[in-house]
PDB file of C-alpha atoms and ligand atoms in Angstrom:
ATOM      1  CA  THR I   1       3.048 -40.697  89.855  1.00  0.00           C
ATOM      2  CA  GLU I   2       6.477 -40.365  88.099  1.00  0.00           C
ATOM      3  CA  LYS I   3       8.237 -42.128  91.048  1.00  0.00           C
ATOM      4  CA  ARG I   4       6.191 -44.846  90.911  1.00  0.00           C
ATOM      5  CA  ALA I   5       6.268 -45.109  87.123  1.00  0.00           C
ATOM      6  CA  GLY I   6       9.713 -45.310  87.531  1.00  0.00           C
ATOM      7  CA  GLN I   7       9.979 -48.051  90.168  1.00  0.00           C
ATOM      8  CA  LEU I   8       7.704 -50.063  87.961  1.00  0.00           C
ATOM      9  CA  GLU I   9      10.016 -49.334  84.788  1.00  0.00           C
ATOM     10  CA  LYS I  10      12.978 -50.428  86.880  1.00  0.00           C
ATOM     11  CA  ILE I  11      11.070 -53.820  87.873  1.00  0.00           C
ATOM     12  CA  LYS I  12      10.259 -54.606  84.398  1.00  0.00           C
ATOM     13  CA  ARG I  13      13.641 -54.149  83.376  1.00  0.00           C
ATOM     14  CA  MET I  14      15.100 -56.626  86.082  1.00  0.00           C
ATOM     15  CA  GLU I  15      12.382 -58.927  85.035  1.00  0.00           C
ATOM     16  CA  LYS I  16      13.695 -58.989  81.669  1.00  0.00           C
ATOM     17  CA  GLU I  17      17.412 -59.320  82.437  1.00  0.00           C
ATOM     18  CA  HIS I  18      16.680 -62.152  84.987  1.00  0.00           C
ATOM     19  CA  GLY I  19      14.069 -64.139  82.762  1.00  0.00           C
ATOM     20  CA  THR I  20      13.670 -67.679  83.540  1.00  0.00           C
ATOM     21  CA  VAL I  21      15.951 -69.699  86.168  1.00  0.00           C
ATOM     22  CA  GLY I  22      15.918 -73.676  86.205  1.00  0.00           C
ATOM     23  CA  ALA I  23      17.524 -75.900  88.337  1.00  0.00           C
ATOM     24  CA  VAL I  24      17.812 -79.678  88.523  1.00  0.00           C
ATOM     25  CA  ALA I  25      20.173 -81.686  91.187  1.00  0.00           C
ATOM     26  CA  VAL I  26      20.552 -85.074  92.212  1.00  0.00           C
ATOM     27  CA  ASP I  27      22.114 -86.094  95.551  1.00  0.00           C
ATOM     28  CA  LYS I  28      24.341 -88.954  96.639  1.00  0.00           C
ATOM     29  CA  ASN I  29      21.470 -91.372  97.336  1.00  0.00           C
ATOM     30  CA  GLY I  30      19.930 -90.697  93.892  1.00  0.00           C
ATOM     31  CA  ASN I  31      17.245 -88.146  94.925  1.00  0.00           C
ATOM     32  CA  ILE I  32      16.346 -85.949  91.965  1.00  0.00           C
ATOM     33  CA  CYS I  33      14.782 -82.604  92.149  1.00  0.00           C
ATOM     34  CA  ALA I  34      13.818 -79.944  89.750  1.00  0.00           C
ATOM     35  CA  ALA I  35      12.628 -76.203  89.924  1.00  0.00           C
ATOM     36  CA  THR I  36      11.844 -73.415  87.670  1.00  0.00           C
ATOM     37  CA  SER I  37      11.148 -69.660  88.236  1.00  0.00           C
ATOM     38  CA  THR I  38      10.025 -67.545  85.556  1.00  0.00           C
ATOM     39  CA  GLY I  39       8.505 -63.977  84.584  1.00  0.00           C
ATOM     40  CA  GLY I  40       6.609 -65.511  81.861  1.00  0.00           C
ATOM     41  CA  MET I  41       6.493 -64.398  78.226  1.00  0.00           C
ATOM     42  CA  THR I  42       6.719 -60.863  77.449  1.00  0.00           C
ATOM     43  CA  ASN I  43       3.499 -58.906  76.924  1.00  0.00           C
ATOM     44  CA  LYS I  44       1.650 -62.071  78.216  1.00  0.00           C
ATOM     45  CA  LYS I  45      -1.934 -61.645  78.848  1.00  0.00           C
ATOM     46  CA  TRP I  46      -3.419 -60.985  82.315  1.00  0.00           C
ATOM     47  CA  GLY I  47      -3.850 -64.528  84.312  1.00  0.00           C
ATOM     48  CA  ARG I  48      -2.026 -66.432  81.849  1.00  0.00           C
ATOM     49  CA  VAL I  49      -0.269 -69.773  83.445  1.00  0.00           C
ATOM     50  CA  GLY I  50       2.796 -70.826  81.674  1.00  0.00           C
ATOM     51  CA  ASP I  51       4.554 -74.244  81.845  1.00  0.00           C
ATOM     52  CA  ALA I  52       7.063 -73.370  84.890  1.00  0.00           C
ATOM     53  CA  PRO I  53       4.622 -74.250  87.652  1.00  0.00           C
ATOM     54  CA  ILE I  54       2.953 -77.254  85.532  1.00  0.00           C
ATOM     55  CA  ILE I  55       4.541 -80.472  86.840  1.00  0.00           C
ATOM     56  CA  GLY I  56       5.063 -82.566  83.636  1.00  0.00           C
ATOM     57  CA  ALA I  57       5.004 -79.558  81.334  1.00  0.00           C
ATOM     58  CA  GLY I  58       8.226 -77.186  82.332  1.00  0.00           C
ATOM     59  CA  THR I  59       9.407 -78.799  85.687  1.00  0.00           C
ATOM     60  CA  TYR I  60       9.175 -82.583  86.872  1.00  0.00           C
ATOM     61  CA  ALA I  61      11.438 -84.856  88.708  1.00  0.00           C
ATOM     62  CA  ASN I  62      11.395 -88.589  88.834  1.00  0.00           C
ATOM     63  CA  ASN I  63      14.077 -90.563  90.626  1.00  0.00           C
ATOM     64  CA  ASN I  64      13.569 -93.491  88.254  1.00  0.00           C
ATOM     65  CA  THR I  65      14.243 -91.201  85.185  1.00  0.00           C
ATOM     66  CA  CYS I  66      15.229 -87.527  85.438  1.00  0.00           C
ATOM     67  CA  GLY I  67      14.924 -84.060  86.587  1.00  0.00           C
ATOM     68  CA  PHE I  68      13.762 -81.414  83.966  1.00  0.00           C
ATOM     69  CA  SER I  69      13.335 -77.779  83.806  1.00  0.00           C
ATOM     70  CA  GLY I  70      12.238 -75.922  80.509  1.00  0.00           C
ATOM     71  CA  THR I  71      12.448 -72.555  79.218  1.00  0.00           C
ATOM     72  CA  GLY I  72      10.909 -71.110  76.244  1.00  0.00           C
ATOM     73  CA  HIS I  73       7.293 -70.777  74.947  1.00  0.00           C
ATOM     74  CA  GLY I  74       5.451 -72.609  77.260  1.00  0.00           C
ATOM     75  CA  GLU I  75       2.357 -73.021  75.579  1.00  0.00           C
ATOM     76  CA  PHE I  76       4.290 -75.725  73.312  1.00  0.00           C
ATOM     77  CA  TYR I  77       5.402 -77.484  76.871  1.00  0.00           C
ATOM     78  CA  ILE I  78       1.946 -77.563  77.965  1.00  0.00           C
ATOM     79  CA  ARG I  79       0.675 -79.154  74.928  1.00  0.00           C
ATOM     80  CA  THR I  80       3.508 -81.627  74.644  1.00  0.00           C
ATOM     81  CA  ALA I  81       3.720 -82.301  78.259  1.00  0.00           C
ATOM     82  CA  ALA I  82       7.473 -81.663  77.620  1.00  0.00           C
ATOM     83  CA  ALA I  83       8.965 -82.649  81.024  1.00  0.00           C
ATOM     84  CA  HIS I  84       6.943 -85.713  81.534  1.00  0.00           C
ATOM     85  CA  ASP I  85       7.481 -86.795  77.656  1.00  0.00           C
ATOM     86  CA  VAL I  86      11.078 -86.627  78.349  1.00  0.00           C
ATOM     87  CA  SER I  87      10.732 -88.872  81.333  1.00  0.00           C
ATOM     88  CA  ALA I  88       8.450 -91.152  79.375  1.00  0.00           C
ATOM     89  CA  LEU I  89      11.048 -91.829  76.699  1.00  0.00           C
ATOM     90  CA  MET I  90      13.514 -92.686  79.217  1.00  0.00           C
ATOM     91  CA  GLU I  91      11.283 -94.901  81.107  1.00  0.00           C
ATOM     92  CA  TYR I  92       9.513 -96.900  78.300  1.00  0.00           C
ATOM     93  CA  LYS I  93      11.750 -96.281  75.532  1.00  0.00           C
ATOM     94  CA  GLY I  94      15.070 -96.584  77.174  1.00  0.00           C
ATOM     95  CA  LEU I  95      16.408 -93.517  75.816  1.00  0.00           C
ATOM     96  CA  SER I  96      19.272 -91.717  77.677  1.00  0.00           C
ATOM     97  CA  VAL I  97      18.635 -88.022  79.122  1.00  0.00           C
ATOM     98  CA  VAL I  98      20.573 -86.648  76.009  1.00  0.00           C
ATOM     99  CA  GLU I  99      18.649 -88.459  73.628  1.00  0.00           C
ATOM    100  CA  ALA I 100      15.212 -87.950  75.270  1.00  0.00           C
ATOM    101  CA  THR I 101      15.763 -84.366  75.654  1.00  0.00           C
ATOM    102  CA  GLN I 102      16.948 -83.897  72.294  1.00  0.00           C
ATOM    103  CA  ALA I 103      13.818 -85.666  70.672  1.00  0.00           C
ATOM    104  CA  VAL I 104      11.315 -83.484  72.625  1.00  0.00           C
ATOM    105  CA  MET I 105      13.344 -80.135  71.811  1.00  0.00           C
ATOM    106  CA  ASP I 106      13.045 -81.255  68.063  1.00  0.00           C
ATOM    107  CA  LYS I 107       9.206 -82.032  68.579  1.00  0.00           C
ATOM    108  CA  ILE I 108       8.747 -78.575  70.211  1.00  0.00           C
ATOM    109  CA  GLY I 109      10.945 -76.881  67.461  1.00  0.00           C
ATOM    110  CA  ASP I 110       8.916 -78.462  64.838  1.00  0.00           C
ATOM    111  CA  MET I 111       5.665 -77.254  65.962  1.00  0.00           C
ATOM    112  CA  GLY I 112       7.358 -73.585  65.776  1.00  0.00           C
ATOM    113  CA  ALA I 113       8.640 -73.071  69.311  1.00  0.00           C
ATOM    114  CA  THR I 114      11.790 -71.581  70.479  1.00  0.00           C
ATOM    115  CA  GLY I 115      13.479 -72.795  73.929  1.00  0.00           C
ATOM    116  CA  GLY I 116      15.511 -74.787  75.792  1.00  0.00           C
ATOM    117  CA  MET I 117      15.812 -77.524  78.476  1.00  0.00           C
ATOM    118  CA  ILE I 118      18.054 -78.736  81.346  1.00  0.00           C
ATOM    119  CA  ALA I 119      17.772 -82.310  82.524  1.00  0.00           C
ATOM    120  CA  LEU I 120      19.858 -84.870  84.244  1.00  0.00           C
ATOM    121  CA  ASP I 121      19.555 -88.527  84.971  1.00  0.00           C
ATOM    122  CA  LYS I 122      20.293 -90.446  88.496  1.00  0.00           C
ATOM    123  CA  TYR I 123      24.056 -90.916  87.469  1.00  0.00           C
ATOM    124  CA  GLY I 124      24.589 -87.218  86.876  1.00  0.00           C
ATOM    125  CA  ASN I 125      24.386 -87.508  83.180  1.00  0.00           C
ATOM    126  CA  ILE I 126      23.486 -83.981  81.831  1.00  0.00           C
ATOM    127  CA  ALA I 127      21.767 -82.635  78.830  1.00  0.00           C
ATOM    128  CA  MET I 128      21.122 -79.095  77.901  1.00  0.00           C
ATOM    129  CA  PRO I 129      19.644 -78.691  74.714  1.00  0.00           C
ATOM    130  CA  PHE I 130      17.949 -75.588  73.010  1.00  0.00           C
ATOM    131  CA  ASN I 131      17.148 -74.258  69.757  1.00  0.00           C
ATOM    132  CA  SER I 132      17.429 -70.575  70.496  1.00  0.00           C
ATOM    133  CA  ALA I 133      20.461 -68.415  69.701  1.00  0.00           C
ATOM    134  CA  GLY I 134      21.975 -68.902  73.281  1.00  0.00           C
ATOM    135  CA  MET I 135      20.978 -70.136  76.522  1.00  0.00           C
ATOM    136  CA  PHE I 136      22.593 -69.304  79.705  1.00  0.00           C
ATOM    137  CA  ARG I 137      23.551 -72.772  81.418  1.00  0.00           C
ATOM    138  CA  GLY I 138      25.881 -74.306  83.501  1.00  0.00           C
ATOM    139  CA  TYR I 139      26.486 -77.289  86.066  1.00  0.00           C
ATOM    140  CA  LYS I 140      28.776 -78.476  88.920  1.00  0.00           C
ATOM    141  CA  LYS I 141      29.653 -82.144  89.447  1.00  0.00           C
ATOM    142  CA  GLU I 142      31.282 -82.969  92.790  1.00  0.00           C
ATOM    143  CA  GLY I 143      35.196 -82.660  92.768  1.00  0.00           C
ATOM    144  CA  GLU I 144      35.192 -80.927  89.472  1.00  0.00           C
ATOM    145  CA  ASN I 145      34.898 -77.506  88.349  1.00  0.00           C
ATOM    146  CA  GLY I 146      31.979 -75.544  87.569  1.00  0.00           C
ATOM    147  CA  VAL I 147      31.158 -75.314  83.928  1.00  0.00           C
ATOM    148  CA  VAL I 148      29.367 -72.078  82.194  1.00  0.00           C
ATOM    149  CA  LYS I 149      28.289 -71.992  78.794  1.00  0.00           C
ATOM    150  CA  ILE I 150      25.789 -69.307  76.611  1.00  0.00           C
ATOM    151  CA  PHE I 151      26.032 -70.415  72.943  1.00  0.00           C
ATOM    152  CA  GLY I 152      26.166 -73.799  71.257  1.00  0.00           C
ATOM    153  CA  ASP I 153      29.027 -75.756  70.324  1.00  0.00           C
ATOM    154  CA  GLU I 154      31.376 -74.519  73.117  1.00  0.00           C
TER     155      GLU I 154
HETATM  156  N1  LIG D   1       8.330 -71.060  79.612  1.00  0.00           N
HETATM  157  C1  LIG D   1       8.174 -69.652  80.247  1.00  0.00           C
HETATM  158  C2  LIG D   1       6.696 -69.335  80.119  1.00  0.00           C
HETATM  159  O1  LIG D   1       6.107 -69.749  79.119  1.00  0.00           O
HETATM  160  C3  LIG D   1       8.903 -68.460  79.884  1.00  0.00           C
HETATM  161  C4  LIG D   1      10.386 -68.763  79.738  1.00  0.00           C
HETATM  162  O2  LIG D   1      11.109 -69.503  80.023  1.00  0.00           O
HETATM  163  O3  LIG D   1      11.093 -67.747  79.156  1.00  0.00           O
HETATM  164  O4  LIG D   1       5.877 -68.814  80.876  1.00  0.00           O
END
């Protein structure tokens, strides 16, 4: 019916506006967690599973390395095991969270994907690289004001 079609359109619009939401956090004991929620890619095929629910692809947390949540062309995050790749670069190569995320962001970008990622380590160091025009992002550290950004070089 027209009413139901209208409701569907409204929900589709909301999904577009609200896209992917990722969060990473560390508590005072150094316990790290990560979460990613997404509506997937626009016009995706029925039954597609993106990277968000796949641990090690779009979402990952390891107290020894980092928490990670990604957004963008999920197929590339799955193919590179992006989230785990960041963690492995930190664990085995000793890279910082900033260096490790940038390395994986560059790798995914070179493969032709667009996206971004947020990550933090157990010390609260934060990295939020992206190769899209902008990425809504923010962080809050204890005792400090929250920070919110959209574009690069802010
Ligand atoms: N990464 C998500 C997916 O591929 C989409 C997104 O973050 O925009 O399903």
